[in-house]
CSV table of C-alpha atoms in Angstrom, one decimal:
chain,number,residue,atom,x,y,z
D,319,MET,CA,-48.4,57.3,-38.1
D,320,ARG,CA,-51.0,58.1,-40.8
D,321,GLU,CA,-49.0,61.3,-41.7
D,322,ILE,CA,-45.8,59.2,-42.0
D,323,ILE,CA,-47.5,56.7,-44.3
D,324,VAL,CA,-49.1,59.4,-46.5
D,325,THR,CA,-45.7,61.2,-46.8
D,326,LEU,CA,-44.0,57.9,-47.7
D,327,LEU,CA,-46.5,57.0,-50.4
D,328,PHE,CA,-46.1,60.5,-51.9
D,329,ALA,CA,-42.4,60.4,-51.7
D,330,LEU,CA,-42.0,57.1,-53.6
D,331,VAL,CA,-43.5,58.7,-56.7
D,332,ALA,CA,-42.2,62.3,-56.2
D,333,THR,CA,-39.2,63.8,-57.7
D,334,CYS,CA,-36.4,65.2,-55.5
D,335,GLY,CA,-36.7,68.9,-54.6
D,336,TYR,CA,-34.1,70.8,-52.7
D,337,ALA,CA,-32.4,74.2,-52.4
D,338,GLN,CA,-29.7,75.0,-54.9
D,339,SER,CA,-26.1,75.0,-53.8
D,340,ALA,CA,-22.9,73.8,-55.4
D,341,VAL,CA,-21.8,70.2,-54.7
D,342,THR,CA,-18.1,69.4,-55.1
D,343,LYS,CA,-16.6,66.0,-55.7
D,344,ARG,CA,-13.1,64.7,-55.0
D,345,SER,CA,-11.6,61.3,-55.2
D,346,VAL,CA,-9.2,59.8,-52.6
D,347,HIS,CA,-7.5,56.5,-52.1
D,348,TYR,CA,-8.8,54.9,-48.9
D,349,ALA,CA,-7.3,51.4,-48.9
D,350,THR,CA,-5.3,48.8,-50.8
D,351,HIS,CA,-6.6,45.2,-50.6
D,352,ASP,CA,-5.4,42.2,-52.7
D,353,ASN,CA,-3.1,44.6,-54.6
D,354,GLN,CA,-6.1,46.6,-55.7
D,355,GLU,CA,-6.2,50.3,-54.9
D,356,LEU,CA,-9.6,51.3,-53.7
D,357,MET,CA,-10.9,54.8,-54.3
D,358,MET,CA,-13.8,56.8,-52.8
D,359,ASP,CA,-15.6,59.8,-54.2
D,360,ILE,CA,-16.5,62.4,-51.6
D,361,TYR,CA,-19.4,64.7,-52.4
D,362,THR,CA,-19.9,67.8,-50.2
D,363,ALA,CA,-21.8,71.1,-50.3
D,364,PRO,CA,-20.2,74.3,-48.9
D,365,VAL,CA,-20.6,75.0,-45.2
D,366,ALA,CA,-19.4,77.7,-42.9
D,367,GLU,CA,-16.0,77.3,-41.4
D,368,ASP,CA,-17.4,77.0,-37.9
D,369,ALA,CA,-20.1,74.5,-38.9
D,370,GLU,CA,-20.8,71.5,-36.8
D,371,PRO,CA,-19.5,68.1,-38.0
D,372,ARG,CA,-21.9,66.5,-40.5
D,373,ALA,CA,-23.5,63.1,-40.9
D,374,ALA,CA,-21.9,60.9,-43.6
D,375,MET,CA,-23.4,58.3,-45.9
D,376,ILE,CA,-21.2,55.5,-47.3
D,377,PHE,CA,-22.6,54.1,-50.6
D,378,ALA,CA,-21.7,50.8,-52.4
D,379,PHE,CA,-22.8,50.3,-56.0
D,380,GLY,CA,-24.7,47.4,-57.5
D,381,GLY,CA,-23.6,44.8,-60.0
D,382,GLY,CA,-23.9,41.3,-58.6
D,383,PHE,CA,-20.3,41.4,-57.2
D,384,VAL,CA,-19.3,41.1,-60.9
D,385,GLY,CA,-19.3,44.7,-62.2
D,386,GLY,CA,-20.5,48.2,-61.5
D,387,GLN,CA,-18.9,51.5,-60.8
D,388,ARG,CA,-19.0,54.0,-57.9
D,389,ASP,CA,-19.8,57.0,-60.1
D,390,HIS,CA,-22.5,55.6,-62.3
D,391,GLU,CA,-25.0,58.2,-63.5
D,392,TYR,CA,-27.8,56.1,-61.8
D,393,TYR,CA,-26.6,57.5,-58.5
D,394,ASP,CA,-26.1,61.2,-59.3
D,395,VAL,CA,-29.5,62.3,-58.1
D,396,TYR,CA,-29.0,60.5,-54.7
D,397,PHE,CA,-25.5,61.8,-54.2
D,398,ASP,CA,-26.4,65.4,-55.1
D,399,ARG,CA,-29.5,65.4,-52.9
D,400,LEU,CA,-27.9,64.1,-49.8
D,401,ALA,CA,-24.9,66.4,-50.2
D,402,ARG,CA,-27.2,69.4,-50.6
D,403,GLU,CA,-28.9,68.3,-47.4
D,404,GLY,CA,-25.6,68.7,-45.6
D,405,ILE,CA,-24.5,65.1,-45.6
D,406,VAL,CA,-21.0,64.0,-46.6
D,407,VAL,CA,-21.6,61.4,-49.3
D,408,VAL,CA,-18.9,58.8,-49.9
D,409,SER,CA,-19.2,56.4,-52.8
D,410,ILE,CA,-16.7,53.6,-52.6
D,411,ASP,CA,-14.9,51.1,-54.8
D,412,TYR,CA,-15.0,47.6,-53.4
D,413,ARG,CA,-13.4,44.3,-54.6
D,414,LEU,CA,-15.6,42.3,-56.9
D,415,GLY,CA,-15.3,38.8,-55.7
D,416,LEU,CA,-17.3,37.2,-58.5
D,417,ARG,CA,-15.7,39.1,-61.4
D,418,ASN,CA,-13.8,36.0,-62.6
D,419,LEU,CA,-16.6,33.6,-61.9
D,420,LYS,CA,-16.1,30.2,-63.6
D,421,ARG,CA,-19.0,28.7,-65.6
D,422,ASP,CA,-18.4,25.2,-64.5
D,423,MET,CA,-18.4,25.8,-60.7
D,424,GLY,CA,-19.9,23.1,-58.5
D,425,ILE,CA,-22.4,24.0,-55.7
D,426,ALA,CA,-19.8,23.9,-52.9
D,427,GLU,CA,-17.4,26.0,-54.9
D,428,MET,CA,-20.1,28.6,-55.8
D,429,ILE,CA,-21.1,28.9,-52.1
D,430,ALA,CA,-17.5,29.5,-51.1
D,431,ALA,CA,-17.1,32.1,-53.9
D,432,MET,CA,-20.3,33.9,-52.9
D,433,GLN,CA,-19.2,33.9,-49.2
D,434,ARG,CA,-15.8,35.4,-50.2
D,435,ALA,CA,-17.4,38.0,-52.4
D,436,VAL,CA,-19.8,39.2,-49.7
D,437,ASP,CA,-17.0,39.1,-47.1
D,438,ILE,CA,-14.5,41.2,-49.0
D,439,ALA,CA,-17.1,43.8,-50.0
D,440,THR,CA,-18.0,44.0,-46.3
D,441,GLU,CA,-14.3,44.3,-45.4
D,442,ASP,CA,-13.9,47.2,-47.8
D,443,MET,CA,-17.0,48.9,-46.3
D,444,TYR,CA,-15.4,48.7,-42.9
D,445,ALA,CA,-12.1,50.1,-44.4
D,446,ALA,CA,-14.0,53.0,-45.8
D,447,THR,CA,-15.7,53.5,-42.4
D,448,ASN,CA,-12.3,53.5,-40.6
D,449,TYR,CA,-11.0,56.1,-43.2
D,450,LEU,CA,-13.8,58.4,-42.3
D,451,ILE,CA,-13.2,58.0,-38.6
D,452,ALA,CA,-9.4,58.6,-39.0
D,453,HIS,CA,-10.1,61.7,-41.2
D,454,CYS,CA,-13.2,63.0,-39.5
D,455,GLU,CA,-11.8,66.4,-38.6
D,456,GLU,CA,-10.5,67.0,-42.2
D,457,LEU,CA,-13.8,65.9,-43.7
D,458,GLY,CA,-16.0,67.5,-41.1
D,459,VAL,CA,-17.7,64.2,-40.3
D,460,ASP,CA,-19.6,63.4,-37.1
D,461,THR,CA,-18.5,59.9,-36.4
D,462,THR,CA,-21.7,59.1,-34.4
D,463,LYS,CA,-23.7,59.7,-37.6
D,464,ILE,CA,-22.0,57.5,-40.2
D,465,MET,CA,-24.5,55.6,-42.2
D,466,LEU,CA,-24.3,52.8,-44.8
D,467,SER,CA,-26.3,52.5,-48.1
D,468,GLY,CA,-26.1,50.5,-51.2
D,469,SER,CA,-27.9,49.2,-54.3
D,470,SER,CA,-28.3,45.5,-54.9
D,471,ALA,CA,-24.9,43.8,-54.2
D,472,GLY,CA,-23.9,47.1,-52.5
D,473,ALA,CA,-27.1,46.9,-50.4
D,474,ILE,CA,-26.1,43.3,-49.4
D,475,ALA,CA,-22.7,44.6,-48.3
D,476,ALA,CA,-24.3,47.4,-46.3
D,477,VAL,CA,-26.8,45.1,-44.4
D,478,GLN,CA,-24.1,42.4,-44.0
D,479,ALA,CA,-21.7,44.9,-42.5
D,480,GLU,CA,-24.3,46.0,-39.8
D,481,TRP,CA,-25.3,42.4,-39.2
D,482,GLN,CA,-21.7,41.3,-38.7
D,483,ARG,CA,-21.0,44.3,-36.4
D,484,CYS,CA,-24.1,43.5,-34.3
D,485,ASN,CA,-23.1,39.9,-33.9
D,486,ARG,CA,-19.5,40.8,-33.1
D,487,ALA,CA,-18.2,38.6,-35.9
D,488,PRO,CA,-14.4,38.5,-36.3
D,489,ILE,CA,-14.7,40.3,-39.6
D,490,ALA,CA,-16.0,43.4,-37.7
D,491,ASP,CA,-13.1,43.5,-35.3
D,492,VAL,CA,-11.4,46.1,-37.4
D,493,LEU,CA,-14.0,48.7,-36.3
D,494,PRO,CA,-13.5,50.6,-33.0
D,495,ASP,CA,-15.0,48.8,-30.0
D,496,ASP,CA,-17.5,51.5,-29.3
D,497,PHE,CA,-18.5,52.3,-32.9
D,498,ARG,CA,-22.0,52.0,-34.1
D,499,TYR,CA,-23.5,52.9,-37.5
D,500,ALA,CA,-26.3,55.5,-37.3
D,501,GLY,CA,-28.5,54.0,-40.1
D,502,VAL,CA,-28.6,51.7,-43.1
D,503,VAL,CA,-30.4,52.4,-46.4
D,504,ALA,CA,-30.7,49.2,-48.5
D,505,CYS,CA,-32.2,49.1,-52.0
D,506,ALA,CA,-32.9,45.5,-52.7
D,507,GLY,CA,-30.5,44.1,-50.1
D,508,ALA,CA,-30.1,40.9,-48.2
D,509,ILE,CA,-28.0,39.0,-45.6
D,510,PHE,CA,-25.9,36.1,-46.9
D,511,SER,CA,-25.6,33.2,-44.4
D,512,THR,CA,-24.0,29.8,-44.5
D,513,LYS,CA,-24.9,29.0,-40.9
D,514,GLY,CA,-28.6,28.9,-40.8
D,515,LYS,CA,-31.2,31.7,-40.4
D,516,PRO,CA,-29.4,34.9,-39.5
D,517,LYS,CA,-30.4,36.7,-36.3
D,518,PHE,CA,-29.3,40.0,-34.7
D,519,ASN,CA,-27.6,39.4,-31.3
D,520,ASP,CA,-27.8,43.2,-30.6
D,521,THR,CA,-30.2,45.9,-31.8
D,522,PRO,CA,-28.9,47.2,-35.1
D,523,ALA,CA,-29.0,50.7,-36.5
D,524,PRO,CA,-32.3,51.9,-37.9
D,525,MET,CA,-32.8,50.5,-41.4
D,526,LEU,CA,-34.7,51.7,-44.5
D,527,LEU,CA,-35.4,48.8,-46.7
D,528,PHE,CA,-36.7,49.0,-50.3
D,529,HIS,CA,-37.7,45.8,-52.1
D,530,GLY,CA,-40.0,44.6,-54.8
D,531,THR,CA,-41.9,41.3,-54.3
D,532,SER,CA,-41.1,40.1,-57.8
D,533,ASP,CA,-37.3,40.6,-57.5
D,534,SER,CA,-35.6,37.6,-59.1
D,535,ASN,CA,-32.1,39.0,-58.5
D,536,VAL,CA,-32.1,39.4,-54.7
D,537,PRO,CA,-34.7,37.5,-52.7
D,538,TYR,CA,-37.6,39.7,-51.3
D,539,ASN,CA,-38.0,37.2,-48.4
D,540,LYS,CA,-35.4,34.4,-48.6
D,541,ALA,CA,-33.8,31.8,-50.9
D,542,SER,CA,-31.9,29.1,-49.0
D,543,ILE,CA,-31.1,25.4,-49.0
D,544,MET,CA,-30.2,23.8,-45.7
D,545,GLY,CA,-29.7,27.2,-44.1
D,546,ILE,CA,-27.4,28.5,-46.8
D,547,GLY,CA,-28.5,31.4,-48.9
D,548,PHE,CA,-29.8,35.0,-49.0
D,549,TYR,CA,-32.3,36.5,-46.6
D,550,GLY,CA,-34.0,39.6,-48.0
D,551,SER,CA,-35.8,42.6,-46.8
D,552,LYS,CA,-39.0,40.9,-45.6
D,553,TYR,CA,-37.0,38.4,-43.5
D,554,ILE,CA,-34.8,41.2,-42.1
D,555,ALA,CA,-37.8,43.3,-41.1
D,556,LYS,CA,-39.2,40.3,-39.1
D,557,GLN,CA,-35.8,39.9,-37.4
D,558,LEU,CA,-35.8,43.6,-36.5
D,559,ASP,CA,-39.2,43.1,-34.9
D,560,ARG,CA,-37.7,40.5,-32.6
D,561,VAL,CA,-34.9,42.8,-31.3
D,562,ASP,CA,-37.0,46.0,-31.1
D,563,GLY,CA,-35.1,47.4,-34.1
D,564,ALA,CA,-36.3,50.5,-35.8
D,565,TYR,CA,-37.0,50.3,-39.5
D,566,MET,CA,-39.0,51.6,-42.5
D,567,PHE,CA,-39.9,48.9,-44.9
D,568,CYS,CA,-41.0,50.1,-48.3
D,569,SER,CA,-42.4,47.1,-50.3
D,570,ALA,CA,-43.6,47.3,-53.9
D,571,ALA,CA,-46.0,44.6,-55.0
D,572,TYR,CA,-45.1,42.8,-58.3
D,573,VAL,CA,-42.1,45.1,-58.8
D,574,ASP,CA,-38.8,43.5,-60.0
D,575,HIS,CA,-35.2,44.4,-59.3
D,576,SER,CA,-35.7,48.0,-60.5
D,577,LEU,CA,-36.1,48.9,-56.8
D,578,ALA,CA,-32.4,48.6,-56.5
D,579,VAL,CA,-32.2,51.9,-58.3
D,580,THR,CA,-35.5,53.8,-58.4
D,581,PRO,CA,-35.5,54.9,-54.8
D,582,LEU,CA,-32.2,56.6,-55.4
D,583,ILE,CA,-33.9,58.7,-58.1
D,584,SER,CA,-37.5,59.2,-57.1
D,585,GLY,CA,-37.4,58.2,-53.5
D,586,CYS,CA,-35.0,60.8,-52.1
D,587,ASP,CA,-37.7,62.4,-50.1
D,588,THR,CA,-38.4,59.1,-48.3
D,589,ILE,CA,-34.7,58.6,-47.7
D,590,MET,CA,-34.3,62.1,-46.2
D,591,GLN,CA,-37.4,61.6,-44.0
D,592,PHE,CA,-35.9,58.4,-42.7
D,593,ILE,CA,-32.6,60.2,-41.9
D,594,ARG,CA,-34.3,63.1,-40.2
D,595,ASP,CA,-36.7,60.9,-38.2
D,596,TYR,CA,-34.7,57.8,-37.4
D,597,VAL,CA,-31.1,59.1,-37.4
D,598,TYR,CA,-31.2,62.8,-36.4
D,599,ASP,CA,-34.2,62.7,-34.1
D,600,GLY,CA,-33.8,59.2,-32.9
D,601,TYR,CA,-37.5,58.1,-33.3
D,602,LYS,CA,-38.0,54.4,-32.5
D,603,LEU,CA,-40.5,53.5,-35.2
D,604,ARG,CA,-41.5,50.5,-37.3
D,605,THR,CA,-43.1,51.7,-40.5
D,606,SER,CA,-44.2,49.3,-43.3
D,607,VAL,CA,-45.6,50.6,-46.6
D,608,VAL,CA,-46.9,48.5,-49.5
D,609,VAL,CA,-47.3,50.2,-52.8
D,610,GLU,CA,-49.2,48.4,-55.6
D,611,SER,CA,-50.1,49.6,-59.0
D,612,ILE,CA,-53.8,48.8,-59.6
D,613,ASN,CA,-53.3,48.4,-63.3
D,614,GLY,CA,-49.9,46.9,-63.2
D,615,ASP,CA,-48.8,43.4,-64.4
D,616,LYS,CA,-48.9,40.6,-61.8
D,617,ARG,CA,-45.4,39.3,-62.2
D,618,PRO,CA,-44.2,36.1,-60.5
D,619,THR,CA,-43.3,36.4,-56.9
D,620,ARG,CA,-42.0,32.9,-56.1
D,621,PHE,CA,-38.4,31.9,-57.0
D,622,GLY,CA,-36.0,29.2,-56.0
D,623,PRO,CA,-32.2,29.5,-55.4
D,624,MET,CA,-31.4,28.4,-58.9
D,625,ASP,CA,-33.7,31.0,-60.4
D,626,TYR,CA,-31.7,33.7,-58.6
D,627,LEU,CA,-28.4,32.2,-59.8
D,628,LYS,CA,-29.7,32.1,-63.4
D,629,THR,CA,-30.9,35.6,-63.3
D,630,ASN,CA,-27.6,37.0,-62.0
D,631,TYR,CA,-25.0,34.8,-63.6
D,632,ALA,CA,-26.4,32.7,-66.5
D,633,ASN,CA,-24.6,34.9,-69.1
D,634,ARG,CA,-21.2,35.0,-67.2
């Protein structure tokens, strides 16, 4: 365990190193929902014709369900690294349910809009999953090793998708009955619930959770009123403890929402270690790492639901 922690601490500040090989990108249409054509970019590195099927990583971008793009330069290092490691990387469009957010929404209307935004992003993630399953031979994908990942709103969609699948929610009925995700990588993610504190009814896929304790965009722990709200990485890790779920929780003290992106640039070693240990080798581990800058600023760590709404949507 000590070796794992030391490696993690180093990886969080290390740059990504890897063998050089060409990575190709192609874009395909994977679904049409609400008259919107949804595209995915597929990143792959060359493999031998007789190579075994490869793991796949579906990625959803960040942007508060208001904006964002699947091919933003923020994500280039992450896509390139995983592809060079032999993973089929799939960066997807998804519908932005809060793009036309009205400024004068009431609380009930805002809750309904948020629920729809999270739901349709989750639906699109499932549609991308089904596309990979249907085209697994063409893409060389091992359907037992399909993983989810995301940044901020995309991380919410990724965690939400696995939570809904574990709980056999109707929204997840589109997936094959025997399908399971192999892993989840969430950079500042959370679960959105309108029915009280979320729990896992089944043991979920191993999760790698990155989150800063001073994140005022997505709650580090939770932000809820009468059981309605977002439940972040700290809360999720506690729920995983209760169902013997495997996870790696990388917490950064007094760090803000920047952890929605920085792990995808400087944390690639940690992500690959998680994939090798938890997904490929099937280790059942619970690893928690707290990183704190000794000379860093002590930013606020306590926020209420209205603080999160103001941070994300005050200028919309």
